[in-house]
Amino acid sequence: ARVPVAMGNIWGQQLQMARYLAARHAGETVVVDDVGAASYYARVRCVDPLGLADPLLARARREGRLDADLLAAEAARRGAGVAILHPELFGRAIPAAWPRLLAWTIPANVVCSRPTVAVYACTRADSARLAPALRTFAATLPAGLAASGPAAP
């Protein structure tokens, strides 16, 4: 009975992340901690703080050096304008200067690492550029997902 719920979790979280990135950021560099669906469907270049697809950040994480300053520096160096992260997973490693524009939470999580994922602008200038598109996207999130933040419907 958990398989249908797990499928709904993937649809509600990873595939919605990929759907947004494919529509608005295909071919760009983005910060994302769940690289699977995002990189496969959206064809983005990932700055990956978990380190699965990023040896530099994997080493930093393993050595306990991954923090907000390093993540912000890598995002800037690689030209990322948007980040989609699980806030409960990274906490203080998410730069305070990154405005949180939208978050959504899946109900009855049984398979995703955390129930909530959030979209951040990597700079204040990116915030103004991203907000209108995120408002449009947020209105298309599947029913049952709890959306919050400035771009939420």
PDB file of C-alpha atoms in Angstrom, residues 15-30 38 41-45 79-84 101-102 104 119-120 126 128-140 151:
ATOM      1  CA  LEU A  15       9.257  15.639 -10.821  1.00  0.00           C
ATOM      2  CA  GLN A  16       7.868  19.078  -9.954  1.00  0.00           C
ATOM      3  CA  MET A  17      11.431  20.309  -9.380  1.00  0.00           C
ATOM      4  CA  ALA A  18      12.396  18.924 -12.781  1.00  0.00           C
ATOM      5  CA  ARG A  19       9.281  20.363 -14.430  1.00  0.00           C
ATOM      6  CA  TYR A  20      10.102  23.870 -13.191  1.00  0.00           C
ATOM      7  CA  LEU A  21      13.772  23.615 -14.140  1.00  0.00           C
ATOM      8  CA  ALA A  22      12.981  22.234 -17.605  1.00  0.00           C
ATOM      9  CA  ALA A  23      10.517  25.046 -18.306  1.00  0.00           C
ATOM     10  CA  ARG A  24      12.648  27.928 -16.994  1.00  0.00           C
ATOM     11  CA  HIS A  25      16.284  26.862 -16.612  1.00  0.00           C
ATOM     12  CA  ALA A  26      17.092  24.139 -19.180  1.00  0.00           C
ATOM     13  CA  GLY A  27      20.779  24.195 -20.035  1.00  0.00           C
ATOM     14  CA  GLU A  28      21.642  26.496 -17.110  1.00  0.00           C
ATOM     15  CA  THR A  29      23.707  25.858 -14.007  1.00  0.00           C
ATOM     16  CA  VAL A  30      21.554  25.407 -10.903  1.00  0.00           C
ATOM     17  CA  ALA A  38      16.369  17.499 -12.353  1.00  0.00           C
ATOM     18  CA  TYR A  41      14.521  15.850 -17.427  1.00  0.00           C
ATOM     19  CA  ALA A  42      15.722  19.457 -17.312  1.00  0.00           C
ATOM     20  CA  ARG A  43      19.233  18.956 -18.705  1.00  0.00           C
ATOM     21  CA  VAL A  44      20.722  21.355 -16.176  1.00  0.00           C
ATOM     22  CA  ARG A  45      24.297  21.534 -14.928  1.00  0.00           C
ATOM     23  CA  GLY A  79      26.999  31.086 -12.559  1.00  0.00           C
ATOM     24  CA  ALA A  80      23.990  29.520 -10.805  1.00  0.00           C
ATOM     25  CA  GLY A  81      21.009  31.831 -10.371  1.00  0.00           C
ATOM     26  CA  VAL A  82      18.560  29.452  -8.727  1.00  0.00           C
ATOM     27  CA  ALA A  83      18.785  26.793  -6.025  1.00  0.00           C
ATOM     28  CA  ILE A  84      16.292  24.075  -5.135  1.00  0.00           C
ATOM     29  CA  LEU A 101      10.852  32.390  -2.918  1.00  0.00           C
ATOM     30  CA  LEU A 102       8.750  29.249  -2.858  1.00  0.00           C
ATOM     31  CA  TRP A 104       6.206  23.089  -1.176  1.00  0.00           C
ATOM     32  CA  VAL A 119      13.434  27.416  -4.292  1.00  0.00           C
ATOM     33  CA  TYR A 120      15.986  30.141  -3.551  1.00  0.00           C
ATOM     34  CA  ASP A 126      17.973  36.803  -9.399  1.00  0.00           C
ATOM     35  CA  ALA A 128      13.366  39.828  -9.085  1.00  0.00           C
ATOM     36  CA  ARG A 129      13.897  37.769 -12.240  1.00  0.00           C
ATOM     37  CA  LEU A 130      12.658  34.467 -10.773  1.00  0.00           C
ATOM     38  CA  ALA A 131       9.628  35.573  -8.749  1.00  0.00           C
ATOM     39  CA  PRO A 132       7.134  36.085 -11.624  1.00  0.00           C
ATOM     40  CA  ALA A 133       7.929  32.721 -13.219  1.00  0.00           C
ATOM     41  CA  LEU A 134       7.722  30.982  -9.844  1.00  0.00           C
ATOM     42  CA  ARG A 135       4.302  32.520  -9.173  1.00  0.00           C
ATOM     43  CA  THR A 136       3.102  31.097 -12.491  1.00  0.00           C
ATOM     44  CA  PHE A 137       4.668  27.722 -11.728  1.00  0.00           C
ATOM     45  CA  ALA A 138       3.294  27.594  -8.173  1.00  0.00           C
ATOM     46  CA  ALA A 139      -0.240  27.915  -9.518  1.00  0.00           C
ATOM     47  CA  THR A 140       0.309  24.675 -11.458  1.00  0.00           C
ATOM     48  CA  ALA A 151       5.703  33.189  -4.917  1.00  0.00           C
TER      49      ALA A 151
END
